[in-house]
Structure formats: structure tokens, C-alpha cells
Short mmCIF file of C-alpha atoms in Angstrom, two decimals:
data_model
loop_
_atom_site.label_atom_id
_atom_site.label_comp_id
_atom_site.label_asym_id
_atom_site.label_seq_id
_atom_site.Cartn_x
_atom_site.Cartn_y
_atom_site.Cartn_z
CA MET C 195 22.25 -23.59 6.67
CA LYS C 196 20.82 -26.44 8.59
CA GLY C 197 21.51 -24.74 12.07
CA VAL C 198 19.81 -21.66 10.66
CA ALA C 199 16.67 -23.70 9.80
CA ASN C 200 16.79 -25.07 13.14
CA TYR C 201 17.02 -21.56 14.80
CA VAL C 202 14.22 -20.42 12.61
CA ALA C 203 12.04 -23.22 13.60
CA ALA C 204 12.58 -23.14 17.03
CA ALA C 205 11.87 -19.11 17.24
CA VAL C 206 9.01 -19.32 14.84
CA HIS C 207 7.79 -22.19 17.38
CA HIS C 208 8.23 -19.78 20.51
CA ASN C 209 7.43 -16.43 19.01
CA ASP C 210 4.73 -14.34 17.76
CA ASP C 211 2.35 -14.28 15.04
CA LEU C 212 4.65 -11.53 13.64
CA VAL C 213 6.85 -13.72 12.28
CA LEU C 214 4.22 -15.86 10.33
CA GLN C 215 2.47 -12.23 9.30
CA HIS C 216 5.41 -11.26 7.87
CA ALA C 217 6.99 -14.10 6.19
CA LEU C 218 5.75 -12.85 2.83
CA LEU C 219 7.67 -9.74 3.19
CA VAL C 220 10.82 -11.90 3.78
CA LYS C 221 10.19 -13.71 0.47
CA ARG C 222 9.30 -10.45 -1.58
CA ILE C 223 12.32 -8.62 -0.29
CA ALA C 224 14.63 -11.61 -1.11
CA SER C 225 12.95 -11.95 -4.53
CA HIS C 226 13.65 -8.38 -5.03
CA LEU C 227 17.04 -8.76 -4.40
CA MET C 228 17.56 -11.99 -5.91
CA LEU C 229 17.08 -10.46 -9.48
CA LYS C 230 20.52 -8.88 -9.18
CA LEU C 231 22.40 -11.94 -8.47
CA PRO C 232 24.22 -14.49 -10.55
CA ASP C 233 22.14 -17.90 -11.26
CA THR C 234 24.31 -19.61 -9.12
CA VAL C 235 22.79 -17.98 -5.90
CA GLN C 236 19.86 -19.92 -4.01
CA ILE C 237 16.85 -17.80 -3.09
CA ASP C 238 16.55 -20.10 -0.14
CA ASP C 239 19.81 -18.99 1.27
CA LEU C 240 18.41 -15.50 1.08
CA VAL C 241 15.01 -16.19 2.42
CA GLN C 242 16.73 -17.83 5.41
CA ALA C 243 19.11 -14.90 6.18
CA GLY C 244 15.89 -12.46 5.73
CA LEU C 245 14.06 -14.52 8.58
CA ILE C 246 16.91 -14.29 10.90
CA GLY C 247 16.49 -10.21 10.40
CA LEU C 248 12.66 -10.76 10.76
CA LEU C 249 13.32 -12.68 14.22
CA ASP C 250 15.70 -10.03 15.14
CA ALA C 251 12.95 -7.46 14.35
CA THR C 252 10.53 -9.10 16.55
CA ARG C 253 12.91 -9.16 19.59
CA HIS C 254 14.09 -5.29 19.21
CA TYR C 255 11.16 -3.61 17.94
CA ARG C 256 9.63 -1.10 20.40
CA GLU C 257 6.34 0.88 19.62
CA THR C 258 7.78 4.36 20.43
CA GLY C 259 5.33 6.47 17.83
CA GLY C 260 8.56 5.96 15.26
CA ALA C 261 8.40 3.49 12.29
CA SER C 262 5.57 0.99 12.04
CA PHE C 263 6.76 -2.85 12.60
CA GLU C 264 6.48 -3.44 9.07
CA THR C 265 9.19 -0.90 8.00
CA TYR C 266 11.31 -1.58 10.80
CA ALA C 267 11.17 -5.09 10.06
CA GLY C 268 11.68 -4.37 6.15
CA ILE C 269 15.04 -2.56 7.12
CA ARG C 270 16.19 -5.59 9.26
CA ILE C 271 15.47 -8.26 6.49
CA ARG C 272 17.02 -6.32 4.07
CA GLY C 273 20.31 -5.62 6.22
CA ALA C 274 20.48 -9.33 7.09
CA ILE C 275 20.06 -10.57 3.41
CA LEU C 276 22.63 -8.12 2.22
CA ASP C 277 25.03 -9.18 5.12
CA GLU C 278 24.48 -12.61 3.56
CA ILE C 279 25.38 -11.20 0.27
CA ARG C 280 28.51 -9.67 1.29
CA LYS C 281 29.79 -12.60 3.52
CA ASN C 282 29.48 -15.04 0.41
CA ASN C 283 30.97 -12.36 -2.06
CA TRP C 284 29.24 -13.86 -5.03
CA ALA C 285 30.45 -10.98 -7.51
CA PRO C 286 33.86 -11.98 -8.89
CA ARG C 287 36.73 -9.56 -8.55
CA SER C 288 36.53 -8.20 -12.45
CA VAL C 289 33.07 -7.05 -11.42
CA TYR C 290 34.26 -4.74 -8.70
CA ARG C 291 37.47 -3.56 -10.62
CA LYS C 292 35.07 -2.58 -13.61
CA ALA C 293 32.54 -0.57 -11.28
CA ARG C 294 35.50 1.29 -9.75
CA MET C 295 36.70 2.01 -13.62
CA ILE C 296 33.31 3.50 -14.46
CA SER C 297 32.83 5.43 -11.21
CA GLY C 298 36.25 6.83 -11.58
CA ALA C 299 35.95 7.89 -15.10
CA VAL C 300 32.37 9.31 -14.36
CA ARG C 301 33.85 11.45 -11.31
CA GLU C 302 36.83 12.90 -13.39
CA LEU C 303 34.61 13.62 -16.39
CA GLU C 304 31.96 15.41 -14.45
CA ASN C 305 34.45 17.15 -12.55
CA GLN C 306 36.00 18.57 -15.90
CA LEU C 307 32.58 19.32 -17.47
CA GLY C 308 30.54 20.58 -14.61
CA ARG C 309 27.44 18.58 -15.47
CA SER C 310 26.21 15.33 -16.14
CA ALA C 311 28.16 13.51 -18.64
CA ALA C 312 26.49 11.51 -21.44
CA ASP C 313 26.88 8.02 -22.20
CA GLN C 314 28.79 8.59 -25.37
CA GLU C 315 31.20 11.03 -23.46
CA ILE C 316 31.93 8.50 -20.70
CA ALA C 317 32.48 5.76 -23.20
CA GLN C 318 35.18 8.12 -25.19
CA ALA C 319 36.75 8.85 -21.70
CA LEU C 320 37.20 5.09 -21.37
CA ASN C 321 38.49 4.69 -24.83
CA MET C 322 35.72 2.43 -25.79
CA THR C 323 32.69 2.34 -28.33
CA ILE C 324 29.09 2.88 -26.98
CA GLU C 325 28.21 -0.69 -27.14
CA ASP C 326 31.14 -1.91 -25.28
CA TYR C 327 30.44 0.92 -22.54
CA HIS C 328 26.62 -0.51 -22.23
CA GLN C 329 28.04 -3.98 -21.85
CA LEU C 330 30.28 -2.83 -19.17
CA LEU C 331 27.54 -1.20 -17.43
CA SER C 332 25.41 -4.46 -17.63
CA GLU C 333 28.56 -6.31 -16.24
CA SER C 334 29.11 -4.09 -13.28
CA ASN C 335 25.26 -3.71 -12.41
CA SER C 336 24.94 -6.12 -9.95
CA HIS C 337 27.92 -4.53 -7.83
CA VAL C 338 26.66 -0.95 -8.02
CA LEU C 339 23.11 -2.06 -7.05
CA PHE C 340 24.54 -3.44 -3.71
CA SER C 341 26.67 -0.64 -3.11
CA LEU C 342 23.69 1.64 -3.38
CA GLU C 343 21.78 -0.46 -1.51
CA ASN C 344 24.34 -0.68 1.26
CA SER C 345 24.40 3.12 1.42
CA LEU C 346 20.77 3.24 1.52
CA GLU C 347 20.52 0.55 4.53
CA ARG C 348 23.15 2.43 6.35
CA GLU C 349 21.21 5.86 6.08
CA GLN C 350 18.17 3.78 7.51
CA VAL C 351 19.68 2.00 10.45
CA SER C 352 22.88 3.89 11.37
CA GLY C 353 22.84 5.91 14.47
CA ARG C 354 19.58 4.62 16.03
CA ASP C 355 20.58 5.08 19.48
CA ASP C 356 23.58 7.36 19.31
CA PRO C 357 23.37 11.25 18.91
CA LEU C 358 26.47 11.42 16.86
CA GLY C 359 25.22 8.70 14.53
CA GLN C 360 21.96 10.71 14.36
CA VAL C 361 23.82 13.70 13.14
CA GLU C 362 25.93 11.68 10.61
CA LYS C 363 22.59 9.93 9.37
CA GLY C 364 20.90 13.31 8.67
CA ALA C 365 23.81 14.55 6.85
CA PHE C 366 24.04 11.60 4.69
CA ARG C 367 20.33 11.42 4.04
CA GLU C 368 20.47 15.16 2.94
CA ALA C 369 23.65 14.54 0.74
CA LEU C 370 21.98 11.67 -0.93
CA ALA C 371 18.81 13.35 -1.77
CA GLU C 372 20.57 16.46 -2.81
CA LYS C 373 22.92 14.46 -5.43
CA ILE C 374 19.82 12.18 -6.70
CA LYS C 375 18.07 15.54 -7.76
CA THR C 376 21.03 16.25 -9.87
CA LEU C 377 20.66 13.00 -11.75
CA PRO C 378 19.06 13.18 -15.26
CA ASP C 379 15.37 12.76 -15.09
CA ARG C 380 15.50 9.29 -16.57
CA GLU C 381 17.73 8.19 -13.91
CA GLN C 382 15.62 9.84 -11.34
CA THR C 383 12.73 7.93 -12.66
CA ILE C 384 14.17 4.55 -12.44
CA LEU C 385 15.66 4.99 -9.00
CA SER C 386 12.26 5.96 -7.41
CA LEU C 387 10.48 3.12 -9.43
CA TYR C 388 12.91 0.63 -8.34
CA TYR C 389 13.61 1.57 -4.50
CA GLU C 390 10.35 3.42 -3.64
CA GLU C 391 7.69 1.69 -5.66
CA GLU C 392 9.91 -1.74 -5.62
CA LEU C 393 9.17 -2.44 -9.27
CA THR C 394 11.45 -4.70 -11.06
CA LEU C 395 13.68 -3.94 -13.56
CA ARG C 396 11.27 -5.77 -16.21
CA GLU C 397 8.09 -3.87 -15.00
CA ILE C 398 10.01 -0.59 -15.11
CA GLY C 399 11.10 -1.36 -18.75
CA GLU C 400 7.46 -1.89 -19.72
CA ILE C 401 6.46 1.39 -18.00
CA MET C 402 9.41 3.37 -19.80
CA GLY C 403 8.91 1.82 -22.99
CA VAL C 404 12.54 0.21 -22.88
CA SER C 405 14.20 -3.36 -22.75
CA GLU C 406 14.71 -4.83 -19.22
CA SER C 407 18.69 -4.72 -20.06
CA ARG C 408 18.49 -1.12 -21.07
CA VAL C 409 16.88 -0.01 -17.69
CA SER C 410 19.63 -2.27 -15.92
CA GLN C 411 22.11 -0.13 -17.68
CA ILE C 412 20.68 3.25 -16.96
CA HIS C 413 20.31 2.22 -13.37
CA ALA C 414 24.00 1.36 -13.17
CA GLN C 415 24.91 4.68 -14.75
CA ALA C 416 22.83 6.30 -12.15
CA ALA C 417 24.55 4.27 -9.32
CA HIS C 418 27.83 5.17 -10.72
CA ARG C 419 27.06 8.86 -10.73
CA LEU C 420 25.96 8.64 -7.02
CA ARG C 421 29.03 6.64 -5.90
CA ALA C 422 31.04 9.47 -7.80
CA ARG C 423 29.44 12.41 -6.38
CA LEU C 424 29.10 10.74 -2.97
CA GLN C 425 32.64 9.72 -2.78
CA ASP C 426 33.20 10.79 0.86
CA TRP C 427 30.22 8.74 1.72
CA VAL C 428 30.44 5.31 -0.24
#
């Protein structure tokens, strides 16, 4: 990370005020993503990765009547941090296995039912108690969070200059919006508060009158449903 730090320092020295003006944006996005990671992860690593994304944004942004610099930079910052997370692969293999197991069960069950499956129904399909299922949701939450983040990131940045990519991006955005509307109301609300309002899981829990851990479980459930319903995309 020393090389990264030197790069950041040199770029800030030679570059614009944009870097300094948006440094807090890097910290905010890093802190938001940090909440989903194990305690062993250092926020400084995420911040440095985010600064690389910010610097790339200052170099590539063009005022063309499209997104504002802050919006564009936010996408690049988030993407750089997600790349750092993927590169280090902090989640153990068991987490990926559990996430695939839940998404597979949800997909199979909802295909049979023709509707959203309730927690108890999914737990029964997995041959476990509702308590064990909720624990499984909690354990897989970090993986499905980043899986969904990756899908949203791809929707935002793919195909920027490629006509075919633009078509694919539009198709994915349409499919994602359609599937989100099919989620149970409570799951839609949590996704909106988390991704659009950028509230923390704790803040969402206070609004909805449930614990932070319960919000985490509901979010994981929503993400598993989306993975199951968007299997051709994610």
C-alpha cells in the first residue's frame, strides 16, 4: 500500500481541487461498505482504493451534459473499492457456498409457488428451523450485499462508450427495476433506504422498529430473491 499512498500524494499535489473537495465522499463510501466486511478489514485500505477511483474520475470526467462530477466520481470510487474487496477475497469459501445454497432454494421454491416464498417456507425447503435459517441469512449477508453492489455497479458503468454495452445496460436496468417491484414491500423499503438514501443498517432498523441484525437478514433475503430472479444477469 506504500506505492498507492505515494501515488495518491503525488496526484493530489499535481491535481485539482476536485480531489480535496471530494475526499469526504471517499470516506463516506468506504465507511458505508466497511459495515458489511469482517473486523479484520482495515478501512484505510478501502479509503486508499477509493482515492484511486477518485483520481481516475478527475482524469476521465468530461462535462457533456450527463452526470455531475460527484455522481460520476461516486461510481468510480465505489467500483475501485469493490475491486479491492474482490481482489483480497475477504469472505471465506463457506460464505459463498451458503449464499449459493439459499439463492438456489429460493429460485426452486418460488418457481414452484409462483410467488414470493416466506421465511418459514424457505427454511422448510432447506430442512432447517427458522432460527437456523435466519442465522444462515446473517452469515451470507456480506456476500450477497457485494454481489448486489457488483450488479448495480455494472449497471452504472458498463457500456459507457459502446452501443452494444448501452443496450445491455438498459436491458439490465429494466430487468432489475422490474424484479425489485416484485419483492415484498418491506424488502423494497430496505433496499431503497440502503442504496438510494444510503442509510446504515442500524439507521434503517431505527426507522422500521426492528434490530440491526433483523434488517441485515431481510436485506440478505431480498438480495437472494434478486439473485434467484436475475439468474441470467448475476
